Each structure stands twice: as C-alpha cells, then as structure tokens.
Tab-separated table of C-alpha atoms in Angstrom:
chain	number	residue	atom	x	y	z
A	1	MET	CA	-12.849	14.236	-3.798
A	2	LYS	CA	-10.724	17.204	-5.183
A	3	GLN	CA	-10.302	18.254	-8.827
A	4	THR	CA	-6.479	18.662	-8.306
A	5	TYR	CA	-4.517	16.912	-5.540
A	6	LYS	CA	-1.166	18.879	-4.847
A	7	TRP	CA	1.567	16.431	-3.922
A	8	GLY	CA	4.900	16.860	-1.981
A	9	PHE	CA	7.920	14.620	-2.424
A	10	ILE	CA	10.125	13.778	0.915
A	11	GLY	CA	13.141	12.693	-1.037
A	12	CYS	CA	13.940	13.243	-4.721
A	13	GLY	CA	16.808	10.801	-5.392
A	14	SER	CA	17.325	8.601	-8.287
A	15	VAL	CA	13.980	6.575	-8.131
A	16	THR	CA	12.050	9.845	-8.687
A	17	GLU	CA	13.925	11.069	-11.693
A	18	ILE	CA	12.286	8.625	-14.280
A	19	LYS	CA	10.550	5.893	-12.466
A	20	SER	CA	8.068	7.859	-10.463
A	21	GLY	CA	8.453	11.554	-10.454
A	22	PRO	CA	7.263	12.370	-14.013
A	23	ALA	CA	4.173	10.058	-13.526
A	24	TYR	CA	2.843	12.569	-10.909
A	25	GLN	CA	3.049	15.283	-13.411
A	26	LYS	CA	1.254	13.354	-16.157
A	27	ILE	CA	-1.635	12.323	-14.468
A	28	ASN	CA	-4.729	14.493	-14.960
A	29	GLY	CA	-5.730	15.970	-11.832
A	30	PHE	CA	-2.249	15.440	-9.633
A	31	GLU	CA	0.168	18.174	-9.297
A	32	LEU	CA	3.734	17.837	-8.371
A	33	PHE	CA	3.784	20.942	-6.083
A	34	ALA	CA	6.910	20.802	-3.979
A	35	VAL	CA	9.971	18.660	-3.368
A	36	MET	CA	12.179	18.181	-0.247
A	37	ARG	CA	15.562	16.960	0.206
A	38	ARG	CA	18.135	17.540	3.181
A	39	ASP	CA	20.626	19.174	0.807
A	40	LEU	CA	18.954	22.413	-0.312
A	41	GLU	CA	21.010	22.751	-3.460
A	42	LYS	CA	20.117	19.255	-4.636
A	43	ALA	CA	16.366	19.957	-4.252
A	44	LYS	CA	16.614	23.297	-5.977
A	45	ASP	CA	18.255	21.500	-8.809
A	46	TYR	CA	15.789	18.688	-8.918
A	47	ALA	CA	12.860	21.490	-8.976
A	48	PHE	CA	14.647	23.255	-11.671
A	49	ARG	CA	15.031	20.356	-13.937
A	50	HIS	CA	11.498	19.053	-13.386
A	51	ASN	CA	9.756	22.410	-13.604
A	52	ILE	CA	8.615	22.436	-9.973
A	53	SER	CA	7.959	25.639	-8.423
A	54	ASN	CA	8.429	24.972	-4.797
A	55	PHE	CA	11.452	23.232	-3.012
A	56	SER	CA	12.697	22.867	0.492
A	57	ASN	CA	14.966	21.040	2.807
A	58	ASN	CA	12.426	21.051	5.580
A	59	ALA	CA	10.393	17.873	5.803
A	60	ASP	CA	8.036	19.150	8.583
A	61	ALA	CA	7.357	22.354	6.535
A	62	LEU	CA	6.310	20.367	3.388
A	63	ILE	CA	3.995	17.932	5.461
A	64	ASN	CA	2.286	20.848	7.220
A	65	ASN	CA	2.021	23.002	4.139
A	66	PRO	CA	-1.769	23.639	4.090
A	67	GLU	CA	-1.711	23.764	0.003
A	68	ILE	CA	-0.372	20.216	-0.002
A	69	ASP	CA	-2.866	17.375	-0.156
A	70	ALA	CA	-0.473	14.265	-0.328
A	71	ILE	CA	2.842	13.131	0.380
A	72	TYR	CA	5.239	10.777	-1.493
A	73	ILE	CA	7.930	9.313	0.819
A	74	ALA	CA	10.793	8.381	-1.447
A	75	THR	CA	13.763	8.163	1.331
A	76	PRO	CA	15.706	5.194	2.442
A	77	PRO	CA	13.462	2.648	4.043
A	78	ASP	CA	14.858	3.322	7.706
A	79	SER	CA	13.208	6.785	7.786
A	80	HIS	CA	9.793	5.638	6.162
A	81	ARG	CA	8.012	5.172	9.616
A	82	TYR	CA	9.394	8.421	11.093
A	83	TYR	CA	7.813	10.450	8.204
A	84	ALA	CA	4.841	8.358	7.670
A	85	LEU	CA	3.558	8.938	11.110
A	86	LYS	CA	3.938	12.638	10.580
A	87	VAL	CA	2.074	12.581	7.402
A	88	ALA	CA	-0.801	10.768	9.128
A	89	GLU	CA	-0.632	13.060	11.947
A	90	ALA	CA	-1.100	15.969	9.555
A	91	GLY	CA	-4.020	14.291	8.078
A	92	LYS	CA	-2.489	13.840	4.438
A	93	ILE	CA	-2.683	11.342	1.885
A	94	CYS	CA	0.532	9.187	1.544
A	95	CYS	CA	2.221	7.090	-0.921
A	96	ILE	CA	5.470	5.294	0.653
A	97	GLU	CA	8.290	3.701	-1.536
A	98	LYS	CA	8.906	0.046	-1.230
A	99	PRO	CA	9.687	-1.610	1.250
A	100	MET	CA	7.201	-0.005	3.253
A	101	ALA	CA	9.315	-0.264	6.227
A	102	THR	CA	12.271	-2.041	7.571
A	103	THR	CA	10.369	-4.291	9.962
A	104	PHE	CA	6.832	-5.852	10.019
A	105	LYS	CA	6.089	-4.259	13.418
A	106	GLU	CA	6.895	-0.706	11.833
A	107	CYS	CA	4.435	-1.582	8.889
A	108	LEU	CA	1.805	-2.304	11.499
A	109	LYS	CA	2.354	1.007	13.279
A	110	ILE	CA	2.110	3.043	10.134
A	111	THR	CA	-0.760	1.222	8.651
A	112	LYS	CA	-2.634	1.688	12.105
A	113	ALA	CA	-1.952	5.332	12.140
A	114	PHE	CA	-3.440	5.856	8.765
A	115	GLU	CA	-6.526	3.627	9.481
A	116	VAL	CA	-7.238	5.509	12.514
A	117	LYS	CA	-7.509	8.711	10.660
A	118	ASN	CA	-9.103	7.160	7.700
A	119	ILE	CA	-6.509	8.450	5.355
A	120	PRO	CA	-5.589	6.500	2.062
A	121	LEU	CA	-2.150	4.906	2.490
A	122	PHE	CA	-0.469	3.543	-0.934
A	123	VAL	CA	2.814	1.776	-1.249
A	124	SER	CA	5.004	1.561	-4.485
A	125	TYR	CA	4.679	-1.900	-5.281
A	126	TYR	CA	3.971	-0.789	-8.788
A	127	ARG	CA	4.108	-4.320	-10.652
A	128	ARG	CA	0.641	-4.959	-9.399
A	129	SER	CA	-0.450	-2.156	-11.913
A	130	LEU	CA	1.681	-2.970	-14.844
A	131	PRO	CA	-0.269	-4.352	-17.908
A	132	ARG	CA	2.234	-7.204	-18.359
A	133	PHE	CA	1.690	-8.810	-15.046
A	134	ASN	CA	-2.094	-8.025	-15.253
A	135	LYS	CA	-1.976	-10.068	-18.403
A	136	ILE	CA	-0.634	-13.028	-16.485
A	137	LYS	CA	-3.214	-12.512	-13.578
A	138	SER	CA	-5.902	-12.663	-16.250
A	139	TRP	CA	-4.298	-16.287	-17.502
A	140	LEU	CA	-4.635	-17.381	-14.094
A	141	ASP	CA	-8.149	-15.958	-13.472
A	142	GLU	CA	-9.152	-17.629	-16.668
A	143	ASN	CA	-7.767	-20.998	-15.438
A	144	LYS	CA	-5.365	-21.330	-18.544
A	145	ILE	CA	-2.961	-23.619	-16.715
A	146	GLY	CA	-5.651	-25.283	-14.330
A	147	LYS	CA	-4.961	-25.425	-10.557
A	148	VAL	CA	-1.806	-23.657	-9.879
A	149	ARG	CA	0.417	-25.941	-7.914
A	150	HIS	CA	3.790	-24.293	-7.391
A	151	ILE	CA	5.783	-21.180	-8.182
A	152	ASN	CA	9.573	-20.874	-8.467
A	153	TRP	CA	11.708	-17.786	-8.862
A	154	HIS	CA	15.422	-17.753	-9.153
A	155	LEU	CA	17.271	-14.097	-9.280
A	156	SER	CA	20.941	-13.786	-9.375
A	157	LYS	CA	23.555	-11.051	-10.640
A	158	SER	CA	27.166	-10.346	-10.179
A	159	ALA	CA	28.269	-7.810	-7.797
A	160	ASN	CA	27.729	-4.232	-8.163
A	161	GLN	CA	30.878	-2.164	-8.658
A	162	ILE	CA	29.968	0.315	-5.787
A	163	ASP	CA	30.208	-2.903	-3.597
A	164	LEU	CA	33.446	-4.298	-5.062
A	165	ASP	CA	34.859	-0.903	-4.494
A	166	LYS	CA	33.781	-0.817	-0.822
A	167	LYS	CA	31.955	2.241	-1.110
A	168	TYR	CA	28.897	2.933	1.083
A	169	ASN	CA	25.723	1.933	-0.271
A	170	TRP	CA	22.695	2.053	2.054
A	171	ARG	CA	21.061	-0.704	0.224
A	172	THR	CA	23.653	-3.125	1.608
A	173	ASP	CA	23.783	-1.586	5.073
A	174	SER	CA	22.248	-4.233	7.431
A	175	LYS	CA	21.112	-1.503	9.893
A	176	ILE	CA	18.923	-0.015	6.972
A	177	ALA	CA	18.167	-3.023	4.991
A	178	TYR	CA	19.239	-6.360	6.841
A	179	GLY	CA	18.397	-8.380	3.615
A	180	GLY	CA	20.347	-6.054	1.288
A	181	TYR	CA	19.401	-6.455	-2.310
A	182	PHE	CA	16.770	-8.967	-1.109
A	183	ASP	CA	14.664	-6.445	0.671
A	184	ASP	CA	15.186	-4.069	-2.398
A	185	LEU	CA	14.671	-6.328	-5.248
A	186	ALA	CA	12.986	-9.809	-4.112
A	187	SER	CA	10.257	-7.561	-2.195
A	188	HIS	CA	9.046	-6.511	-5.841
A	189	GLY	CA	8.638	-10.257	-6.700
A	190	ILE	CA	7.085	-11.568	-3.553
A	191	ASP	CA	4.633	-8.723	-3.597
A	192	LEU	CA	3.897	-9.767	-7.062
A	193	PHE	CA	3.425	-13.215	-6.168
A	194	ILE	CA	0.861	-12.465	-3.489
A	195	TYR	CA	-1.004	-10.329	-5.821
A	196	LEU	CA	-1.272	-13.088	-8.463
A	197	LEU	CA	-1.491	-16.153	-6.150
A	198	GLY	CA	-3.095	-14.808	-2.783
A	199	ASP	CA	-1.706	-14.279	0.691
A	200	ILE	CA	0.965	-16.360	2.099
A	201	LYS	CA	0.314	-18.041	5.547
A	202	ARG	CA	3.889	-19.511	6.132
A	203	ALA	CA	7.313	-18.619	4.972
A	204	GLN	CA	10.857	-19.545	5.887
A	205	GLY	CA	14.440	-19.388	4.763
A	206	ILE	CA	17.989	-19.256	5.010
A	207	ALA	CA	20.347	-16.143	4.612
A	208	ILE	CA	23.858	-15.876	4.401
A	209	ASN	CA	26.618	-13.306	3.547
A	210	GLN	CA	28.994	-15.151	1.173
A	211	GLN	CA	31.090	-12.418	-0.475
A	212	GLY	CA	31.785	-10.241	2.730
A	213	LEU	CA	31.540	-6.951	0.607
A	214	TYR	CA	28.980	-5.436	2.995
A	215	THR	CA	27.085	-6.016	6.042
A	216	ALA	CA	23.839	-7.137	4.636
A	217	MET	CA	22.916	-10.726	3.467
A	218	ASP	CA	23.861	-11.468	-0.010
A	219	ALA	CA	22.706	-15.110	-0.711
A	220	ILE	CA	19.071	-16.151	0.320
A	221	THR	CA	16.821	-19.120	-0.295
A	222	GLY	CA	13.202	-19.317	0.699
A	223	SER	CA	9.927	-21.464	0.733
A	224	TRP	CA	6.430	-20.599	1.422
A	225	LEU	CA	2.957	-21.487	1.262
A	226	HIS	CA	0.013	-19.509	-0.207
A	227	GLU	CA	-3.329	-19.716	1.638
A	228	ALA	CA	-4.758	-21.461	-1.395
A	229	GLY	CA	-2.397	-24.444	-0.840
A	230	ILE	CA	0.039	-23.151	-3.573
A	231	THR	CA	3.760	-23.854	-2.500
A	232	GLY	CA	6.554	-21.433	-3.315
A	233	SER	CA	10.241	-21.354	-3.610
A	234	GLY	CA	12.856	-18.736	-4.406
A	235	SER	CA	16.533	-18.206	-4.421
A	236	TRP	CA	18.365	-14.928	-4.639
A	237	ASN	CA	22.162	-14.494	-5.048
A	238	PHE	CA	24.060	-11.262	-5.591
A	239	GLY	CA	27.407	-12.559	-6.204
A	240	THR	CA	27.206	-14.758	-9.438
A	241	GLU	CA	29.015	-14.725	-12.760
A	242	LYS	CA	25.871	-13.427	-14.796
A	243	ARG	CA	22.147	-12.148	-14.223
A	244	GLU	CA	19.379	-14.539	-14.366
A	245	ASP	CA	15.619	-13.663	-13.500
A	246	THR	CA	13.164	-16.441	-14.199
A	247	VAL	CA	9.796	-17.101	-12.710
A	248	HIS	CA	7.785	-20.254	-13.548
A	249	ILE	CA	4.211	-20.789	-12.108
A	250	TYR	CA	3.344	-24.446	-12.554
A	251	GLY	CA	-0.277	-25.578	-12.890
A	252	GLU	CA	-2.138	-29.115	-13.403
A	253	LYS	CA	-2.452	-28.180	-17.327
A	254	GLY	CA	0.594	-26.086	-17.982
A	255	LYS	CA	3.059	-23.520	-17.159
A	256	ILE	CA	3.495	-19.671	-17.180
A	257	SER	CA	7.004	-18.232	-17.398
A	258	PHE	CA	8.366	-14.747	-16.941
A	259	SER	CA	10.853	-12.315	-15.438
A	260	VAL	CA	10.056	-10.023	-12.594
A	261	PHE	CA	12.425	-7.215	-13.840
A	262	ASP	CA	13.553	-7.706	-17.350
A	263	GLU	CA	10.994	-7.063	-20.215
A	264	LYS	CA	11.207	-10.384	-21.689
A	265	PRO	CA	8.233	-12.129	-23.112
A	266	ILE	CA	5.517	-13.435	-20.776
A	267	GLU	CA	5.017	-17.175	-21.978
A	268	LEU	CA	1.940	-19.633	-21.669
A	269	ASP	CA	2.479	-23.180	-22.354
A	270	SER	CA	-0.610	-25.293	-21.715
A	271	ASP	CA	-2.318	-28.288	-23.192
A	272	ASP	CA	-4.832	-25.916	-24.887
A	273	CYS	CA	-2.677	-22.841	-25.602
A	274	LYS	CA	0.817	-21.445	-26.467
A	275	GLU	CA	1.363	-17.764	-26.388
A	276	SER	CA	4.246	-15.514	-26.081
A	277	LEU	CA	3.699	-11.889	-25.620
A	278	ILE	CA	5.868	-8.799	-25.352
A	279	ILE	CA	4.314	-6.206	-23.252
A	280	ASN	CA	6.337	-3.136	-22.771
A	281	ASN	CA	6.452	-1.011	-19.524
A	282	PRO	CA	5.617	2.530	-19.752
A	283	GLU	CA	8.340	5.012	-20.047
A	284	ASN	CA	7.792	6.074	-16.215
A	285	ILE	CA	7.304	2.625	-14.683
A	286	GLN	CA	5.250	3.854	-11.912
A	287	PHE	CA	2.732	5.421	-14.324
A	288	PHE	CA	-0.152	3.062	-13.782
A	289	HIS	CA	0.409	2.868	-10.156
A	290	VAL	CA	0.081	6.508	-9.786
A	291	GLN	CA	-2.806	6.710	-12.210
A	292	ASN	CA	-4.404	3.852	-10.240
A	293	MET	CA	-4.318	6.169	-6.921
A	294	LYS	CA	-5.955	8.853	-8.708
A	295	HIS	CA	-8.814	6.538	-9.840
A	296	TYR	CA	-9.094	5.689	-6.170
A	297	LEU	CA	-9.402	9.130	-4.954
A	298	SER	CA	-11.503	10.295	-7.546
A	299	GLU	CA	-13.746	7.190	-8.377
A	300	ASN	CA	-13.217	4.948	-5.393
A	301	ILE	CA	-11.857	2.176	-7.641
A	302	GLU	CA	-9.825	-0.273	-5.374
A	303	HIS	CA	-5.955	0.225	-5.533
A	304	PRO	CA	-4.026	-2.899	-5.660
A	305	SER	CA	-1.060	-1.863	-3.519
A	306	THR	CA	-2.131	-0.385	0.003
A	307	GLY	CA	-0.523	-0.347	3.362
A	308	LYS	CA	-2.393	-3.526	4.364
A	309	THR	CA	-0.969	-5.358	1.245
A	310	ALA	CA	2.668	-4.009	1.828
A	311	THR	CA	2.500	-4.868	5.408
A	312	HIS	CA	1.756	-8.637	4.597
A	313	THR	CA	4.591	-8.447	2.190
A	314	THR	CA	7.119	-7.239	4.653
A	315	TRP	CA	5.823	-10.001	7.125
A	316	VAL	CA	6.593	-12.728	4.302
A	317	LEU	CA	10.213	-10.943	3.652
A	318	GLU	CA	10.904	-11.025	7.597
A	319	ASN	CA	10.002	-14.606	8.006
A	320	ILE	CA	12.173	-15.644	5.132
A	321	LEU	CA	15.143	-13.788	6.813
A	322	LYS	CA	14.602	-13.942	10.566
A	323	HIS	CA	16.273	-16.262	12.752
A	324	ASN	CA	17.834	-18.217	9.756
A	325	ASN	CA	20.948	-16.133	8.932
A	326	LEU	CA	24.157	-17.840	8.996
A	327	ASN	CA	27.645	-16.725	8.563
A	328	LEU	CA	30.669	-18.461	6.982
A	329	GLU	CA	32.180	-19.494	10.553
A	330	GLN	CA	28.866	-21.159	11.404
A	331	CYS	CA	29.088	-23.088	8.131
C-alpha cells in the first residue's frame, strides 16, 4: 500500500476530458502524473489545460517510467490488448477503458497476464459504482419486487451526423468494433445487468447493418439467460427517428424502471411500495469508479469492475453478435 499512486494515461482523448481524467486528480491518494498521446502537441495541450507536469508521445517510456505506479488505457479498443500486456509485463496496476478488448479471447489473455503477476486490473464499467444504480441494486437485494423474472432493454437513437456525412469514426469501423455502437454503448447496459442480476450462462442474437452508413452492425436484438434463471431481452437500433432508452425489470410482485444513460428517475412500482427517485450523476461520471479503485488499493475493499467481470461481459456481447449477423441481401 502506498500513500500516493502516480497514474499515467495512455490516450487522452474526449473520454478523459470530463468523464474520467479529472476524477484521478480529485481522489485523495491518486496523482495524475503523466499523459501520453501519439500526437505530441495534443498531449502537451491536454497536459497544459489539466495542469499535468509530464507528457509524451512514447507509450513504452510512460509504461516503464519508474515513477509511475499505475496506467489507465484510454485508447480505442483494438489497441487495448497491445498496451495491457505491456503494462502487465512492467508490473503496473492497470485500468482499461470499456469494452475491455475487441474479443473474448483477447480479454482472457489480458486477464491471465495480470493474474500471473498478481497485479490489480480494473475496467471502466463505471455504472457499477454509480449511486443511482446501487440504489436499484438495494431494491433488488431487499426483495422489493419479489423474485425477478425478466429484464428488457430498448435503446435506439437517430444516426449521428458524422456517420451521415460518411466521415471516419472508429466506433463504427467493424475492424475495431464489429458491433459498432452496440459495442460502445450496449456494453454498459449488459455489464450493469450482470452486476444487478448475476452472471449470464447463455446469450444469442441477430445483428444487421440496415443503413449502410458504415461497416459495423447498426441493428441488434438479443436474448440471454442469467444463472439465477432470469430471462433477458434487448433491442438496439442506431438509425431510428428519436432516442429511447428504457429498462424494465419485472418481478413477481412489481417492476423497476430506469434508463441506462439518461438521468431520468429510477422507479419502483410494487404491491407494497411506489418510489420515483432522481439521483444525479457526479460531474465526472467515473468519480466513484476511480474512488473505488483507491478503496481497493488502500483498504482491500472489493472493486465491482475487474478484468474478470469485464471478460464475462465481452463473452456475452460476443455471443449476441457472433454467427448471427445478416446483410440486406440475405434478408
């Protein structure tokens, strides 16, 4: 245990501006010591704006810097394994942005590398640490809706302008993210459902590219079965008229409703109780996730999002997508 853990960032793009980066600076016992980006001028600009003393365009130098204790990998997912294995070899604590890697096999390799070295590995599925979702977990743990029978999630939104303009977007490049926005967005919800309802033992789905705007899939449906016997279903479409984000958890005595991304009220409707609560997210949405990493390192308090849990999430995502993709000609 150290009094202060010095962190280095590999990648300092948009996700680190507000969502994650400032959280590392706000947690007592963490120091954002250095950032790295391939474009040195952009790394310098980020360091200047966030009052960070060290910046670089050399990932190996950052990873092997003896002053740095921990590395946060915030690059596109196709490079996560490459950097993570280097971090494990260097013996450094690591946090990887979600999704953990592009395939289940890559996740297994990463997880094993850190297990062999007995080094902590975290993944930024930060919804497991947010108060609004832990309130839902407490409702479930307290049996507010009785035995849970089924969970359903529908997420849809209109096409992004960048995609309509046919500009490059790594999030919709099938070589980096085969499932497109499903990989990027639905991974948050699936991981959260596993946290709330337990591991999943079976998953399947259908994926299709309806719009032809990019190479990744843009319309997915899926179904799954939790080990506890709870059924699940979901539909995700990224080319509809308007945005919808609604989850319903059905129990024998009631229902819980909420949104994965929108800060709408979380609602409990049961025979015995009706509640509607607004629990706002922190300014830096990864704050509690980062804080919980510090709790683990200093107090050995279990962290809810680890390499092991994120590997399982990727297995579920992959099973919903694999061998079930269709194209319009097949239809």
